[in-house]
Short mmCIF file of C-alpha atoms and ligand atoms in Angstrom, two decimals:
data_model
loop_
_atom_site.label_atom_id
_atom_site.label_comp_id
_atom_site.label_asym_id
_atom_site.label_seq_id
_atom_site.Cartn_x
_atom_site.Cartn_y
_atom_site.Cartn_z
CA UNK A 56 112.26 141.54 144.96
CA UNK A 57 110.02 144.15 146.84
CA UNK A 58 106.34 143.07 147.42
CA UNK A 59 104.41 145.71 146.00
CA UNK A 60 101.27 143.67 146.09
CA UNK A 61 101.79 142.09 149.47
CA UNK A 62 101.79 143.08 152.83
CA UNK A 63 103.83 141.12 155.21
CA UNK A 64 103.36 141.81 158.92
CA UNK A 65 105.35 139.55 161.89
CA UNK A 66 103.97 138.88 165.07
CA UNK A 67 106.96 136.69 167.09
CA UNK A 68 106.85 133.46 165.14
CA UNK A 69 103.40 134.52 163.16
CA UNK A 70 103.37 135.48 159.94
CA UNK A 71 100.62 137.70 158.49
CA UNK A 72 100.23 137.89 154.31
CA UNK A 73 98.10 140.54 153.12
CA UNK A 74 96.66 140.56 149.83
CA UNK A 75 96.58 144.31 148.77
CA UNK A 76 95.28 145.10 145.54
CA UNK A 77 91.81 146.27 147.12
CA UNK A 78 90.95 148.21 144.00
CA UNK A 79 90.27 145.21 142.46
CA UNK A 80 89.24 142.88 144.92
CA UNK A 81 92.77 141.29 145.31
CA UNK A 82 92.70 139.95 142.22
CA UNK A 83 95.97 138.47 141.22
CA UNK A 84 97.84 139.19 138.47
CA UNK A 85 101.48 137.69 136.58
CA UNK A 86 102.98 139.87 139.32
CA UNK A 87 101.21 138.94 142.56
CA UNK A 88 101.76 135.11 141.52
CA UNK A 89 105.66 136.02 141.25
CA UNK A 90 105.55 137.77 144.82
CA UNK A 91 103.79 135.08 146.47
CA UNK A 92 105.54 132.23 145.23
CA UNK A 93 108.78 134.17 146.61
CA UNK A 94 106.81 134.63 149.74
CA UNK A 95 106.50 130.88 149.92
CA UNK A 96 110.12 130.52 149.49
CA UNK A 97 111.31 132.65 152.14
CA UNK A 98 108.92 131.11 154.13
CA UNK A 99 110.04 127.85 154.15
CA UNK A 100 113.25 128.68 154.50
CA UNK A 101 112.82 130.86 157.84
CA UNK A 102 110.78 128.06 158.67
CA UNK A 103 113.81 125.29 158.60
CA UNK A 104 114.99 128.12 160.71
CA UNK A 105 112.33 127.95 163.29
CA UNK A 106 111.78 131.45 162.72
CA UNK A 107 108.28 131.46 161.08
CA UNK A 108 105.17 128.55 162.77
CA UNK A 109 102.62 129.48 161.23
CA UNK A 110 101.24 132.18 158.80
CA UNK A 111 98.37 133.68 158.02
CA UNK A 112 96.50 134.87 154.63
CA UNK A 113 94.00 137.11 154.38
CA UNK A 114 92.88 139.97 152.22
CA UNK A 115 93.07 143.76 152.23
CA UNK A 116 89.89 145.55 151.93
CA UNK A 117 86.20 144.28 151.74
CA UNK A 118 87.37 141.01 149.89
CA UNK A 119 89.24 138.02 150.75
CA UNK A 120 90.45 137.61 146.59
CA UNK A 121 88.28 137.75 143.68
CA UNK A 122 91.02 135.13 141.90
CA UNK A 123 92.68 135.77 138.16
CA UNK A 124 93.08 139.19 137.06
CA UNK A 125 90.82 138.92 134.67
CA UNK A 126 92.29 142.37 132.73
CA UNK A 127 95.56 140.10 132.73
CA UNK A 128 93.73 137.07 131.73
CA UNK A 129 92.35 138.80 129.03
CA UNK A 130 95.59 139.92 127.81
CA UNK A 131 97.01 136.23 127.41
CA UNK A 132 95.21 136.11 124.10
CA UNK A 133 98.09 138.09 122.49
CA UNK A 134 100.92 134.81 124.31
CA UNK A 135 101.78 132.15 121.83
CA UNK A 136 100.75 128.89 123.17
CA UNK A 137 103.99 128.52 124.64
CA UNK A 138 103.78 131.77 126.86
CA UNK A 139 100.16 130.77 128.54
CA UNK A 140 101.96 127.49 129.25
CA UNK A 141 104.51 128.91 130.46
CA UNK A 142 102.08 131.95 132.55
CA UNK A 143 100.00 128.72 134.03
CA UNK A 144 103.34 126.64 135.01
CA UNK A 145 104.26 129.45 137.47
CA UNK A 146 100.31 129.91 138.89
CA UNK A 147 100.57 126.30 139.32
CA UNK A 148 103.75 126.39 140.82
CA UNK A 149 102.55 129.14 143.24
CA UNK A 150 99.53 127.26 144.37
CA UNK A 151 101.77 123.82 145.28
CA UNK A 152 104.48 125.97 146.95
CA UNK A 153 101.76 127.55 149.06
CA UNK A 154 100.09 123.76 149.37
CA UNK A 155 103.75 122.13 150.63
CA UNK A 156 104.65 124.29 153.11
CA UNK A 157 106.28 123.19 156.57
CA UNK A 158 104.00 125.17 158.53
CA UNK A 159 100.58 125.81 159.01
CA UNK A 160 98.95 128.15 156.71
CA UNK A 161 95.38 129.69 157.84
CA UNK A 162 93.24 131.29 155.59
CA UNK A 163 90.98 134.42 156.65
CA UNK A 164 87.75 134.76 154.62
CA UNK A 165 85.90 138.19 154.06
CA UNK A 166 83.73 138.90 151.30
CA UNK A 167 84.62 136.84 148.81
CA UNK A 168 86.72 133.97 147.57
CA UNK A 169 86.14 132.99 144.21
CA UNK A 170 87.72 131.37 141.38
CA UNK A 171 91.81 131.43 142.08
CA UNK A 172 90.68 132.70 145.05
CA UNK A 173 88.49 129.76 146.40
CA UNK A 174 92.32 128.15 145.30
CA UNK A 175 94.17 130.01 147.45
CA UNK A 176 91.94 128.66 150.55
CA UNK A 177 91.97 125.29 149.33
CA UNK A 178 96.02 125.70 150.08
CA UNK A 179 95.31 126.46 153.35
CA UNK A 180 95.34 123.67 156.38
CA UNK A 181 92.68 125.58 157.86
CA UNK A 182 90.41 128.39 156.86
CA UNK A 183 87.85 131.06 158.73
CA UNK A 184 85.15 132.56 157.05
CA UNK A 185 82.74 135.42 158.01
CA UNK A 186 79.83 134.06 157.52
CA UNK A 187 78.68 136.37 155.15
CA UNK A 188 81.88 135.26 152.57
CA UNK A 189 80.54 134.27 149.54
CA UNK A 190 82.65 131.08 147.62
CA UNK A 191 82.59 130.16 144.08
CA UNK A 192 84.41 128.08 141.17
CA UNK A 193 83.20 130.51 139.11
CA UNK A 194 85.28 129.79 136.30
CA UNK A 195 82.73 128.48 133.49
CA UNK A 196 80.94 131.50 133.91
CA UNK A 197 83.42 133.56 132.16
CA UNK A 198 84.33 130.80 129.93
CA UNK A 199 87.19 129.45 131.58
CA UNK A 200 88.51 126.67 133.37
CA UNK A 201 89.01 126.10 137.37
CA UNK A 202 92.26 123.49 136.09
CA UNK A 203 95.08 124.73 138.20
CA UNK A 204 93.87 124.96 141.40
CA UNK A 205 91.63 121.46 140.79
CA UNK A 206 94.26 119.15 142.42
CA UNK A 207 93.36 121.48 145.72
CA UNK A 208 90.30 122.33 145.34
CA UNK A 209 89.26 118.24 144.60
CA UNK A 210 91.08 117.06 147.63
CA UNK A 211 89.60 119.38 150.06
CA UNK A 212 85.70 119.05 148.51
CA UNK A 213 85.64 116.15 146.68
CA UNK A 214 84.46 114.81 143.74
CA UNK A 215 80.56 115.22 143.79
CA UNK A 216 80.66 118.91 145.05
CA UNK A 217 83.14 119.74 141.99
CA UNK A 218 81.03 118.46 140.30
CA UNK A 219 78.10 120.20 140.81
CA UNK A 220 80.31 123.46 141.42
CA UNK A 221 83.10 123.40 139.15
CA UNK A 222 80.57 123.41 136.20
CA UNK A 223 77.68 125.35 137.74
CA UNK A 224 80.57 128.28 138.27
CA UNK A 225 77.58 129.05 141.06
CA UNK A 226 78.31 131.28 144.23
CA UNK A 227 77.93 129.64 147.28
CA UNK A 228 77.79 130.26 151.11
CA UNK A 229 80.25 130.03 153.92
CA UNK A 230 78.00 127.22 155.56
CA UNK A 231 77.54 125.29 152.36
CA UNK A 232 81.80 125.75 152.09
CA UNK A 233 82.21 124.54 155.60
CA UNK A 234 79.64 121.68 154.91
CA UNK A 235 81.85 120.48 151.87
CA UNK A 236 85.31 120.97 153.39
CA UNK A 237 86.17 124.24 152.10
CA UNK A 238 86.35 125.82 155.10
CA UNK A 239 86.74 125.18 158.84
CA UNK A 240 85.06 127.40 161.13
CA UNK A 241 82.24 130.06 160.21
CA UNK A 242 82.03 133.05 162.57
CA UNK A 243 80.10 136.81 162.49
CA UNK A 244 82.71 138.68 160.82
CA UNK A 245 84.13 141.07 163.98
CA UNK A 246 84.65 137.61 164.95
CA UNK A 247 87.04 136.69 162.17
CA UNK A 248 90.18 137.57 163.93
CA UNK A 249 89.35 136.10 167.43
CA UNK A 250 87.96 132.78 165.60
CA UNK A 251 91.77 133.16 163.33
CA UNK A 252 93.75 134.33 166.70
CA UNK A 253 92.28 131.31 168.44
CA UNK A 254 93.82 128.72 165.92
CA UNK A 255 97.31 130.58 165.86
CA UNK A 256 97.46 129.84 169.30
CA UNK A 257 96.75 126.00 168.78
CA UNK A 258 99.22 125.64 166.31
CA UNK A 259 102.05 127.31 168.54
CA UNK A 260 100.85 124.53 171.38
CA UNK A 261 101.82 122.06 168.92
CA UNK A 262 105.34 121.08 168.09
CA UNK A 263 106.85 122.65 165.02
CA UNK A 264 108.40 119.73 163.37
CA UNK A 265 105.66 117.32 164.44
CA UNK A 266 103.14 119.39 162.80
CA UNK A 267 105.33 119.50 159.15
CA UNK A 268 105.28 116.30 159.39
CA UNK A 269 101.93 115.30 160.28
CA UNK A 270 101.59 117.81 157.60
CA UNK A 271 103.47 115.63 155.10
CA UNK A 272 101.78 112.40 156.22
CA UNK A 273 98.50 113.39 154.99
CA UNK A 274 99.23 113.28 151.08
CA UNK A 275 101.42 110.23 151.89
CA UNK A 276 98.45 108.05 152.83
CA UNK A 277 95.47 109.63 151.21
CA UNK A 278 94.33 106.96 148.97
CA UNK A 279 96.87 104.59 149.26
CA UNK A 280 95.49 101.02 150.07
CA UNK A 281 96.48 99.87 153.40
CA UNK A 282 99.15 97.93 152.41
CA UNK A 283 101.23 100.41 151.27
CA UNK A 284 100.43 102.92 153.62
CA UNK A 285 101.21 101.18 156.68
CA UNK A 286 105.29 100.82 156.38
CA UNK A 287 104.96 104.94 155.61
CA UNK A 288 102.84 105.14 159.01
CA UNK A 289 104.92 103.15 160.96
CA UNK A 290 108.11 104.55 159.90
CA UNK A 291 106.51 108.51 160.69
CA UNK A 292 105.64 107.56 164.20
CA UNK A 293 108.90 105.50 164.58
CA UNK A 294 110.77 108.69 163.34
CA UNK A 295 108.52 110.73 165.53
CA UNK A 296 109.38 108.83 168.86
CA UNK A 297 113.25 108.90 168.52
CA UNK A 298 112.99 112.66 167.97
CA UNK A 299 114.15 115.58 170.01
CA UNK A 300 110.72 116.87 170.04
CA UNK A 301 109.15 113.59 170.18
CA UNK A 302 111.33 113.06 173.63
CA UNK A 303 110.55 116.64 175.02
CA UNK A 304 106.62 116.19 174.50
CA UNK A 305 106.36 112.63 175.89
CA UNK A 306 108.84 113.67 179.28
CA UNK A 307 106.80 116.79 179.53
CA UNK A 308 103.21 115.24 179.67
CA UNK A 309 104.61 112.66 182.33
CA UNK A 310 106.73 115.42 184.13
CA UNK A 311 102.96 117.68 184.10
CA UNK A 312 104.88 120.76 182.10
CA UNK A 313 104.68 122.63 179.07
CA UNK A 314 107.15 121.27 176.63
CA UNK A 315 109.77 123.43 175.62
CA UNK A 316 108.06 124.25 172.15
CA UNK A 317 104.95 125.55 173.31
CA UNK A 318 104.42 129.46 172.99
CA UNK A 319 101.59 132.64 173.26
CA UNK A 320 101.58 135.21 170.62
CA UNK A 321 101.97 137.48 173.03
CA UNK A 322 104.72 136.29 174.55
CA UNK A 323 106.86 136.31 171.69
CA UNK A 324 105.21 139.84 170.39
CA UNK A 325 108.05 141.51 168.08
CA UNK A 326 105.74 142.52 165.75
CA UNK A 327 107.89 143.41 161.98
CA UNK A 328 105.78 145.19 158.84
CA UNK A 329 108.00 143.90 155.70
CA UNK A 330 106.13 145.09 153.54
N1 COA B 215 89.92 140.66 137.99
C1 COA B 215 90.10 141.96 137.75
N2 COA B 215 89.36 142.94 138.30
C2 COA B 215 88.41 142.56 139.15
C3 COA B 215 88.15 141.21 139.46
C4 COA B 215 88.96 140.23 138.82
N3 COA B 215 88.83 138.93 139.07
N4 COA B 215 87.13 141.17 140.34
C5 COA B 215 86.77 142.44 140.56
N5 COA B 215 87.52 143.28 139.84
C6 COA B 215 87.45 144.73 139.78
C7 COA B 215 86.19 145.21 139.07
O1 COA B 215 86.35 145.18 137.66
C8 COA B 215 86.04 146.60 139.62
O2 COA B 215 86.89 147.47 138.92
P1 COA B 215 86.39 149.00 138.58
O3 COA B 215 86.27 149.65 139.94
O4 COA B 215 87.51 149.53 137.76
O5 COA B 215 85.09 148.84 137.86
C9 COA B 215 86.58 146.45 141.05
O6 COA B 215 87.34 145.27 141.07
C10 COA B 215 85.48 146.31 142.06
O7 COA B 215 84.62 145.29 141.61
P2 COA B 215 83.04 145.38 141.82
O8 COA B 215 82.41 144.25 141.07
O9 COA B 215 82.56 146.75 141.52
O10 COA B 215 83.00 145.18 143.40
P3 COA B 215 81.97 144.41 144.31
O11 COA B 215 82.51 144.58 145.68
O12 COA B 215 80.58 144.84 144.01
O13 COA B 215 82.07 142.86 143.87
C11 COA B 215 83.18 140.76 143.38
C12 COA B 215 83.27 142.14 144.05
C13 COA B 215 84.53 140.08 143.61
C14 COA B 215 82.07 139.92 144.00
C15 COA B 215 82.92 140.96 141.86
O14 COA B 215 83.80 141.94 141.34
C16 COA B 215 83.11 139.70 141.04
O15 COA B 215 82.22 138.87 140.99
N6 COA B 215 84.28 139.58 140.38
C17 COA B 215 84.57 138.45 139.51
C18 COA B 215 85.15 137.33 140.32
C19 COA B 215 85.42 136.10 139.50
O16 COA B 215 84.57 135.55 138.83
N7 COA B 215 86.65 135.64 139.58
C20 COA B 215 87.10 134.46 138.89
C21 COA B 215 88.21 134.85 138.00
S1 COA B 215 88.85 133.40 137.22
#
């Protein structure tokens, strides 16, 4: 399927996603949800490849994503009950394939992220924000619900800020979405791609496989009691110590070199638009 909605740009092992529906704030429609959920599929399969470390989302335009198409939303009033199910299913879908990927997935705020779009960062493992980016579960305000990107958003702010924001619908600020776990950094926005730039080149310091499956290891103990999450831990690092990679980083700390993963943007620039 061509992207007509995306824009797809490779930078060596980097992956940058555009939203690009500018004209209306990169709000996403039945058909963006379709692209990006293919996105995430290719993705994870180039990532088993080694091909793809980490990606990138951001926005085209003076917004990050101004969520559900509402014009499309609107439209679902004509779907029998078993087409909105059906219409949600794949939004959900979209948002857990994003959620579960190998990789590391960085969100870059500007403008705005609001309803599905406050979702989308709440898939990411880390997210940027100009510090000007406005936030909101804005939802209730048009009479709606925030319900499928809840099991995100909750485990990234937590109960008592949903609860205040998911039925307030109120706009908030990049600081107050750092504060609450939203976001990760907050920088002047010319800084957004240094402050985005900088992380990329963390992640490609840190082993590929080690990183899915630290990546893994978080939803496998969150809220488990001890008990039960200590055969999972000790079986992960176990796993982790007999590895290939798990052998390379140990030898090359005590051997003072850079294990055979590690990598610079720039080194590896062969920069691909698919769009
Ligand atoms: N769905 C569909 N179209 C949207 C949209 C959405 N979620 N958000 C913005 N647009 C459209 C506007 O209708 C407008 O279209 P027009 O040029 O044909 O009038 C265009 O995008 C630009 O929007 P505008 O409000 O003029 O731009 P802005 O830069 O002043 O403000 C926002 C941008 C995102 C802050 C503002 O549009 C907004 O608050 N949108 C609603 C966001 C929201 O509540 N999303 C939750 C959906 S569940």
């Amino acid at each position: 399927m061509a992207d007509q909605h995306l824009t797809i740009r490779r930078e060596g092992a980097v992956e940058y996603l555009t939203l690009n529906r500018p004209e209306v704030r990169n709000a996403f429609n039945e058909h963006v949800i379709a692209e990006l959920a293919a996105w995430a599929a290719n993705v994870r399969e180039r990532a088993a490849r080694g091909a793809v470390r980490v990606c990138v989302i951001g926005g085209a335009g003076k917004m990050f994503c101004a969520g559900a198409d509402v014009t499309w939303m609107s439209k679902t009033v004509q779907y029998s009950e078993e087409e909105n199910l059906r219409d949600a299913a794949a939004m959900s879908a979209m948002f857990g394939a994003i959620d579960a990927l190998p990789l590391p997935v960085i969100g870059r705020i500007q403008g705005a992220a609001l309803g599905g779009g406050a979702g989308l960062a709440a898939v990411c493992d880390v997210v940027v924000a100009a510090e000007d980016a406005l936030f909101g579960f804005t939802e209730v305000k048009l009479g709606i619900l925030p319900a499928v990107i809840s099991p995100f958003a909750l485990a990234k702010i937590g109960r008592s800020a949903a609860r205040e924001l998911f039925l307030t619908g109120a706009r908030f600020s990049a600081a107050r979405a750092r504060e609450i776990g939203l976001v990760h950094a907050v920088v002047p926005p010319a800084e957004l791609d240094v402050a985005v730039a900088s992380y990329v080149q963390e992640f490609l310091t840190a082993a590929p496989e080690a990183v899915a499956a630290a990546k893994v290891l978080i939803p496998n103990v969150w809220g488990r009691p001890f008990s039960e999450a200590a055969p999972v831990t000790a079986a992960a690092i176990a796993q982790r110590r007999v590895s290939k990679e798990g052998q390379e980083g140990l030898r090359a700390f005590l051997e003072k070199r850079t294990p055979g993963w590690s990598a610079r943007v720039l080194d590896t620039k062969d920069t691909k638009n698919t769009t």
